[in-house]
PDB file of C-alpha atoms and ligand atoms in Angstrom:
ATOM      1  CA  MET A 108      75.239  34.378  34.269  1.00 97.00           C
ATOM      2  CA  LYS A 109      77.845  36.367  32.316  1.00 97.00           C
ATOM      3  CA  VAL A 110      77.484  39.125  29.759  1.00 97.00           C
ATOM      4  CA  LYS A 111      80.079  41.164  27.945  1.00 97.00           C
ATOM      5  CA  ILE A 112      79.583  44.924  27.713  1.00 96.00           C
ATOM      6  CA  GLY A 113      82.384  46.318  25.553  1.00 94.00           C
ATOM      7  CA  SER A 114      85.470  44.711  27.069  1.00 95.00           C
ATOM      8  CA  THR A 115      83.984  44.382  30.563  1.00 98.00           C
ATOM      9  CA  THR A 116      82.511  41.108  31.797  1.00 98.00           C
ATOM     10  CA  LEU A 117      79.478  41.625  34.021  1.00 98.00           C
ATOM     11  CA  SER A 118      78.843  38.468  36.001  1.00 98.00           C
ATOM     12  CA  LEU A 119      76.291  37.245  38.509  1.00 98.00           C
ATOM     13  CA  VAL A 120      77.260  34.347  40.768  1.00 98.00           C
ATOM     14  CA  VAL A 121      75.909  32.699  43.912  1.00 98.00           C
ATOM     15  CA  GLY A 122      78.481  32.714  46.689  1.00 98.00           C
ATOM     16  CA  ASP A 123      80.250  34.237  49.642  1.00 98.00           C
ATOM     17  CA  ILE A 124      81.930  37.534  48.772  1.00 98.00           C
ATOM     18  CA  THR A 125      84.677  36.973  51.355  1.00 98.00           C
ATOM     19  CA  GLU A 126      85.983  34.222  49.028  1.00 98.00           C
ATOM     20  CA  ALA A 127      85.999  36.411  45.908  1.00 98.00           C
ATOM     21  CA  ASP A 128      89.272  36.611  43.979  1.00 98.00           C
ATOM     22  CA  THR A 129      88.645  39.999  42.371  1.00 98.00           C
ATOM     23  CA  GLN A 130      91.130  42.782  43.224  1.00 98.00           C
ATOM     24  CA  ALA A 131      88.497  44.538  45.342  1.00 98.00           C
ATOM     25  CA  ILE A 132      85.320  43.559  47.116  1.00 99.00           C
ATOM     26  CA  VAL A 133      82.649  45.976  48.286  1.00 99.00           C
ATOM     27  CA  ASN A 134      81.297  45.974  51.822  1.00 99.00           C
ATOM     28  CA  ALA A 135      77.681  46.932  52.603  1.00 98.00           C
ATOM     29  CA  ALA A 136      78.716  48.842  55.720  1.00 98.00           C
ATOM     30  CA  ASN A 137      76.973  51.312  58.008  1.00 98.00           C
ATOM     31  CA  SER A 138      77.928  54.929  58.646  1.00 98.00           C
ATOM     32  CA  SER A 139      79.941  54.079  61.755  1.00 98.00           C
ATOM     33  CA  LEU A 140      82.382  51.947  59.701  1.00 98.00           C
ATOM     34  CA  MET A 141      82.854  49.930  62.889  1.00 98.00           C
ATOM     35  CA  GLY A 142      81.495  46.636  61.533  1.00 96.00           C
ATOM     36  CA  GLY A 143      78.126  44.975  61.980  1.00 95.00           C
ATOM     37  CA  LEU A 144      76.220  41.862  60.971  1.00 97.00           C
ATOM     38  CA  GLY A 145      75.570  40.386  57.505  1.00 98.00           C
ATOM     39  CA  VAL A 146      78.187  40.844  54.829  1.00 98.00           C
ATOM     40  CA  ASP A 147      79.926  43.541  56.925  1.00 98.00           C
ATOM     41  CA  GLY A 148      80.458  41.118  59.818  1.00 98.00           C
ATOM     42  CA  ALA A 149      81.682  38.385  57.458  1.00 98.00           C
ATOM     43  CA  ILE A 150      84.235  40.698  55.791  1.00 98.00           C
ATOM     44  CA  HIS A 151      85.659  41.977  59.088  1.00 98.00           C
ATOM     45  CA  SER A 152      85.820  38.553  60.677  1.00 98.00           C
ATOM     46  CA  LYS A 153      87.551  36.917  57.708  1.00 98.00           C
ATOM     47  CA  GLY A 154      89.683  39.956  56.785  1.00 98.00           C
ATOM     48  CA  GLY A 155      91.043  40.391  60.315  1.00 98.00           C
ATOM     49  CA  PRO A 156      91.514  43.394  62.615  1.00 98.00           C
ATOM     50  CA  SER A 157      93.659  45.506  60.272  1.00 98.00           C
ATOM     51  CA  ILE A 158      90.554  46.478  58.266  1.00 98.00           C
ATOM     52  CA  LEU A 159      88.853  47.871  61.371  1.00 98.00           C
ATOM     53  CA  GLU A 160      92.037  49.736  62.331  1.00 98.00           C
ATOM     54  CA  GLU A 161      92.071  51.459  58.946  1.00 98.00           C
ATOM     55  CA  CYS A 162      88.361  52.258  59.255  1.00 98.00           C
ATOM     56  CA  LYS A 163      88.980  53.850  62.651  1.00 98.00           C
ATOM     57  CA  GLU A 164      91.720  56.007  61.190  1.00 98.00           C
ATOM     58  CA  ILE A 165      89.458  57.097  58.310  1.00 98.00           C
ATOM     59  CA  ARG A 166      86.693  57.979  60.780  1.00 98.00           C
ATOM     60  CA  LYS A 167      89.138  60.063  62.811  1.00 98.00           C
ATOM     61  CA  THR A 168      90.719  61.922  59.916  1.00 98.00           C
ATOM     62  CA  LEU A 169      88.066  62.149  57.196  1.00 97.00           C
ATOM     63  CA  TYR A 170      84.623  61.338  58.603  1.00 98.00           C
ATOM     64  CA  PRO A 171      84.337  62.173  62.323  1.00 98.00           C
ATOM     65  CA  ASP A 172      80.535  62.126  62.036  1.00 97.00           C
ATOM     66  CA  GLY A 173      80.433  58.863  60.087  1.00 98.00           C
ATOM     67  CA  LEU A 174      80.403  58.002  56.382  1.00 98.00           C
ATOM     68  CA  PRO A 175      77.317  59.551  54.744  1.00 98.00           C
ATOM     69  CA  THR A 176      74.891  57.259  52.909  1.00 98.00           C
ATOM     70  CA  GLY A 177      75.934  56.776  49.287  1.00 98.00           C
ATOM     71  CA  GLU A 178      79.612  57.591  49.883  1.00 98.00           C
ATOM     72  CA  ALA A 179      82.519  55.120  49.746  1.00 98.00           C
ATOM     73  CA  ILE A 180      85.996  54.700  51.239  1.00 98.00           C
ATOM     74  CA  ILE A 181      88.758  52.157  50.655  1.00 98.00           C
ATOM     75  CA  THR A 182      90.945  50.025  52.937  1.00 98.00           C
ATOM     76  CA  SER A 183      93.280  47.128  52.337  1.00 98.00           C
ATOM     77  CA  GLY A 184      91.823  43.629  52.250  1.00 98.00           C
ATOM     78  CA  GLY A 185      93.679  42.301  55.295  1.00 98.00           C
ATOM     79  CA  ASN A 186      93.665  38.494  55.151  1.00 98.00           C
ATOM     80  CA  LEU A 187      91.164  38.334  52.288  1.00 98.00           C
ATOM     81  CA  LYS A 188      92.047  37.224  48.772  1.00 98.00           C
ATOM     82  CA  ALA A 189      90.981  40.663  47.554  1.00 98.00           C
ATOM     83  CA  LYS A 190      93.679  43.315  47.906  1.00 98.00           C
ATOM     84  CA  TYR A 191      91.154  46.026  48.757  1.00 98.00           C
ATOM     85  CA  VAL A 192      87.818  46.422  50.500  1.00 99.00           C
ATOM     86  CA  ILE A 193      85.652  49.344  49.423  1.00 99.00           C
ATOM     87  CA  HIS A 194      83.190  50.241  52.173  1.00 98.00           C
ATOM     88  CA  THR A 195      79.975  51.957  51.198  1.00 98.00           C
ATOM     89  CA  VAL A 196      76.678  52.698  52.921  1.00 98.00           C
ATOM     90  CA  GLY A 197      73.365  52.024  51.220  1.00 98.00           C
ATOM     91  CA  PRO A 198      70.035  53.579  52.220  1.00 98.00           C
ATOM     92  CA  ILE A 199      67.759  52.144  54.911  1.00 98.00           C
ATOM     93  CA  CYS A 200      64.374  51.404  53.311  1.00 97.00           C
ATOM     94  CA  SER A 201      60.981  50.356  54.481  1.00 91.00           C
ATOM     95  CA  GLY A 202      59.819  48.244  51.538  1.00 76.00           C
ATOM     96  CA  VAL A 203      59.020  49.915  48.211  1.00 88.00           C
ATOM     97  CA  MET A 204      61.864  52.289  47.384  1.00 97.00           C
ATOM     98  CA  THR A 205      61.407  56.046  47.155  1.00 97.00           C
ATOM     99  CA  GLU A 206      63.213  58.032  44.442  1.00 98.00           C
ATOM    100  CA  LYS A 207      65.566  59.388  47.104  1.00 98.00           C
ATOM    101  CA  GLU A 208      66.451  55.879  48.288  1.00 98.00           C
ATOM    102  CA  LYS A 209      67.085  54.790  44.687  1.00 98.00           C
ATOM    103  CA  LYS A 210      69.390  57.764  44.156  1.00 98.00           C
ATOM    104  CA  LEU A 211      71.333  57.020  47.362  1.00 98.00           C
ATOM    105  CA  LEU A 212      71.679  53.350  46.412  1.00 98.00           C
ATOM    106  CA  SER A 213      72.867  54.304  42.952  1.00 98.00           C
ATOM    107  CA  ASN A 214      75.421  56.681  44.523  1.00 99.00           C
ATOM    108  CA  ALA A 215      76.747  53.831  46.681  1.00 99.00           C
ATOM    109  CA  TYR A 216      77.493  51.724  43.569  1.00 99.00           C
ATOM    110  CA  ARG A 217      78.790  54.640  41.503  1.00 98.00           C
ATOM    111  CA  ASN A 218      81.095  56.007  44.229  1.00 98.00           C
ATOM    112  CA  SER A 219      82.461  52.500  44.861  1.00 99.00           C
ATOM    113  CA  LEU A 220      83.292  52.141  41.153  1.00 98.00           C
ATOM    114  CA  SER A 221      84.861  55.619  41.034  1.00 98.00           C
ATOM    115  CA  ILE A 222      87.147  54.915  43.973  1.00 98.00           C
ATOM    116  CA  ALA A 223      88.101  51.567  42.419  1.00 98.00           C
ATOM    117  CA  LYS A 224      89.093  53.316  39.218  1.00 98.00           C
ATOM    118  CA  LYS A 225      91.152  55.831  41.189  1.00 98.00           C
ATOM    119  CA  TYR A 226      93.078  52.938  42.753  1.00 98.00           C
ATOM    120  CA  ASN A 227      93.694  51.308  39.395  1.00 98.00           C
ATOM    121  CA  ILE A 228      91.443  48.371  40.268  1.00 98.00           C
ATOM    122  CA  LYS A 229      90.312  46.328  37.265  1.00 98.00           C
ATOM    123  CA  SER A 230      88.090  43.709  38.889  1.00 98.00           C
ATOM    124  CA  ILE A 231      85.549  44.191  41.651  1.00 99.00           C
ATOM    125  CA  SER A 232      82.814  42.211  43.420  1.00 99.00           C
ATOM    126  CA  PHE A 233      79.633  43.662  44.891  1.00 99.00           C
ATOM    127  CA  PRO A 234      77.130  42.183  47.317  1.00 99.00           C
ATOM    128  CA  SER A 235      73.460  43.130  47.013  1.00 98.00           C
ATOM    129  CA  ILE A 236      73.702  46.374  49.004  1.00 98.00           C
ATOM    130  CA  SER A 237      70.760  47.384  51.239  1.00 98.00           C
ATOM    131  CA  THR A 238      68.685  44.254  50.627  1.00 98.00           C
ATOM    132  CA  GLY A 239      69.391  42.567  53.983  1.00 97.00           C
ATOM    133  CA  ALA A 240      69.235  44.463  57.269  1.00 98.00           C
ATOM    134  CA  TYR A 241      68.476  47.683  55.349  1.00 98.00           C
ATOM    135  CA  ARG A 242      65.308  46.113  53.894  1.00 97.00           C
ATOM    136  CA  CYS A 243      65.108  47.669  50.427  1.00 97.00           C
ATOM    137  CA  ASN A 244      62.839  45.889  47.937  1.00 97.00           C
ATOM    138  CA  LYS A 245      65.107  43.303  46.301  1.00 97.00           C
ATOM    139  CA  LYS A 246      63.741  43.608  42.778  1.00 98.00           C
ATOM    140  CA  GLU A 247      63.951  47.402  42.744  1.00 98.00           C
ATOM    141  CA  ALA A 248      67.379  47.387  44.366  1.00 98.00           C
ATOM    142  CA  SER A 249      68.655  44.906  41.767  1.00 98.00           C
ATOM    143  CA  LYS A 250      67.481  47.174  38.930  1.00 98.00           C
ATOM    144  CA  VAL A 251      69.202  50.190  40.488  1.00 98.00           C
ATOM    145  CA  ALA A 252      72.395  48.187  41.071  1.00 99.00           C
ATOM    146  CA  LEU A 253      72.555  46.761  37.544  1.00 98.00           C
ATOM    147  CA  ASN A 254      71.552  49.968  35.740  1.00 98.00           C
ATOM    148  CA  THR A 255      74.150  51.959  37.675  1.00 98.00           C
ATOM    149  CA  VAL A 256      76.917  49.463  36.953  1.00 98.00           C
ATOM    150  CA  ILE A 257      75.984  49.192  33.259  1.00 98.00           C
ATOM    151  CA  ASN A 258      75.931  52.989  32.895  1.00 98.00           C
ATOM    152  CA  PHE A 259      79.336  53.238  34.585  1.00 98.00           C
ATOM    153  CA  ILE A 260      80.742  50.631  32.191  1.00 98.00           C
ATOM    154  CA  LYS A 261      79.370  52.565  29.216  1.00 97.00           C
ATOM    155  CA  GLU A 262      80.825  55.838  30.522  1.00 97.00           C
ATOM    156  CA  ASN A 263      84.187  54.203  31.287  1.00 97.00           C
ATOM    157  CA  PRO A 264      84.657  51.735  28.435  1.00 93.00           C
ATOM    158  CA  ASP A 265      87.681  49.439  28.625  1.00 90.00           C
ATOM    159  CA  TRP A 266      88.357  50.218  32.278  1.00 97.00           C
ATOM    160  CA  PHE A 267      87.033  47.206  34.208  1.00 98.00           C
ATOM    161  CA  GLU A 268      87.874  43.657  33.189  1.00 98.00           C
ATOM    162  CA  GLU A 269      85.182  42.240  35.451  1.00 98.00           C
ATOM    163  CA  ILE A 270      82.386  43.550  37.635  1.00 98.00           C
ATOM    164  CA  ARG A 271      80.846  40.702  39.599  1.00 99.00           C
ATOM    165  CA  PHE A 272      77.770  40.476  41.800  1.00 99.00           C
ATOM    166  CA  VAL A 273      78.307  37.802  44.452  1.00 99.00           C
ATOM    167  CA  LEU A 274      74.810  36.926  45.621  1.00 98.00           C
ATOM    168  CA  PHE A 275      74.441  35.043  48.850  1.00 98.00           C
ATOM    169  CA  THR A 276      71.408  32.891  48.049  1.00 98.00           C
ATOM    170  CA  GLU A 277      69.811  31.342  44.979  1.00 98.00           C
ATOM    171  CA  ASP A 278      66.737  33.476  45.626  1.00 98.00           C
ATOM    172  CA  ILE A 279      68.554  36.819  45.322  1.00 98.00           C
ATOM    173  CA  TYR A 280      70.609  35.472  42.408  1.00 98.00           C
ATOM    174  CA  GLN A 281      67.398  34.697  40.472  1.00 98.00           C
ATOM    175  CA  ILE A 282      66.094  38.222  41.123  1.00 98.00           C
ATOM    176  CA  TYR A 283      69.296  39.782  39.743  1.00 98.00           C
ATOM    177  CA  LYS A 284      69.311  37.393  36.774  1.00 98.00           C
ATOM    178  CA  GLN A 285      65.751  38.294  35.833  1.00 98.00           C
ATOM    179  CA  SER A 286      66.462  42.027  36.194  1.00 98.00           C
ATOM    180  CA  LEU A 287      69.569  41.790  34.038  1.00 98.00           C
ATOM    181  CA  GLU A 288      67.638  39.940  31.327  1.00 97.00           C
ATOM    182  CA  GLU A 289      64.927  42.614  31.412  1.00 97.00           C
ATOM    183  CA  ILE A 290      67.465  45.455  31.206  1.00 97.00           C
ATOM    184  CA  LEU A 291      69.360  43.844  28.309  1.00 94.00           C
ATOM    185  CA  ASN A 292      66.155  43.137  26.380  1.00 89.00           C
ATOM    186  CA  VAL A 293      65.058  46.754  26.361  1.00 75.00           C
ATOM    187  CA  SER A 294      68.450  48.362  25.709  1.00 61.00           C
TER     188      SER A 294
HETATM  189  N1  LIG B 597      78.641  37.278  50.801  1.00 78.77           N
HETATM  190  C1  LIG B 597      77.747  37.842  49.941  1.00 78.77           C
HETATM  191  N2  LIG B 597      76.572  38.349  50.341  1.00 78.77           N
HETATM  192  C2  LIG B 597      76.268  38.275  51.663  1.00 78.77           C
HETATM  193  C3  LIG B 597      77.144  37.700  52.620  1.00 78.77           C
HETATM  194  C4  LIG B 597      78.377  37.186  52.146  1.00 78.77           C
HETATM  195  N3  LIG B 597      79.284  36.650  52.950  1.00 78.77           N
HETATM  196  N4  LIG B 597      76.539  37.796  53.837  1.00 78.77           N
HETATM  197  C5  LIG B 597      75.335  38.371  53.655  1.00 78.77           C
HETATM  198  N5  LIG B 597      75.163  38.653  52.344  1.00 78.77           N
HETATM  199  P1  LIG B 597      73.329  42.989  54.659  1.00 78.77           P
HETATM  200  P2  LIG B 597      72.532  45.775  54.122  1.00 78.77           P
HETATM  201  C6  LIG B 597      74.025  39.267  51.645  1.00 78.77           C
HETATM  202  O1  LIG B 597      72.335  42.901  55.758  1.00 78.77           O
HETATM  203  O2  LIG B 597      71.148  45.377  53.846  1.00 78.77           O
HETATM  204  C7  LIG B 597      75.159  45.246  58.556  1.00 78.77           C
HETATM  205  O3  LIG B 597      74.941  44.968  59.914  1.00 78.77           O
HETATM  206  C8  LIG B 597      72.677  39.270  52.322  1.00 78.77           C
HETATM  207  O4  LIG B 597      72.043  38.000  52.183  1.00 78.77           O
HETATM  208  O5  LIG B 597      74.674  42.413  54.884  1.00 78.77           O
HETATM  209  O6  LIG B 597      73.196  46.754  53.218  1.00 78.77           O
HETATM  210  C9  LIG B 597      75.896  46.574  58.340  1.00 78.77           C
HETATM  211  O7  LIG B 597      76.809  46.852  59.392  1.00 78.77           O
HETATM  212  C10 LIG B 597      71.957  40.360  51.532  1.00 78.77           C
HETATM  213  O8  LIG B 597      71.490  39.839  50.280  1.00 78.77           O
HETATM  214  O9  LIG B 597      73.569  44.538  54.213  1.00 78.77           O
HETATM  215  C11 LIG B 597      74.791  47.565  58.289  1.00 78.77           C
HETATM  216  O10 LIG B 597      74.405  47.978  59.587  1.00 78.77           O
HETATM  217  C12 LIG B 597      73.079  41.352  51.220  1.00 78.77           C
HETATM  218  O11 LIG B 597      74.312  40.649  51.483  1.00 78.77           O
HETATM  219  C13 LIG B 597      73.661  46.817  57.624  1.00 78.77           C
HETATM  220  O12 LIG B 597      73.896  45.433  57.920  1.00 78.77           O
HETATM  221  C14 LIG B 597      73.054  42.612  52.057  1.00 78.77           C
HETATM  222  O13 LIG B 597      72.645  42.315  53.385  1.00 78.77           O
HETATM  223  C15 LIG B 597      73.666  46.980  56.125  1.00 78.77           C
HETATM  224  O14 LIG B 597      72.539  46.351  55.604  1.00 78.77           O
END
């Protein structure tokens, strides 16, 4: 599914984010920045060891206690097609999302987009942050993700050429598609 908001294309696709050809991809990392399972594991294993080396350096210099939830940092893309990986940390949920968890998830998307803009990045792919190991309700998380991205596009018109959600399964794709249709119908 593709929609145009101003001059930005917002797209939803089913796929593997490590194959994405946008300038940047976003990693659903954890505070340690030392890798993990899920999309984090896939990005590090396909991107190669240089990404982890950069993460270690960032930990040492900027975040000795770990990257706080909702914040984002950037590294190169190593062997990936994407030139950059933006690493962010979503909230850990236990089902239905609290207002605080929604705010932290929104911060993760917003801070990733802000850092992309700072690095002159015009196209970016997101996974569905916090809906795997971090167990946030998928429907609620999709609404937060899409509303945050749409608001950022409206506040920064003409900046991004494409913002893409690369959704790993048909099931999560359908949830995002339905949420996007609902959001567009009421706005
Ligand atoms: N491409 C796109 N999406 C993917 C891929 C992929 N290659 N692999 C998995 N997903 P998760 P979280 C989807 O668990 O919930 C890690 O261990 C997956 O199906 O990767 O934010 C980190 O180190 C789901 O829809 O991230 C953290 O400790 C979505 O990506 C923790 O998990 C997010 O699932 C973060 O948990």
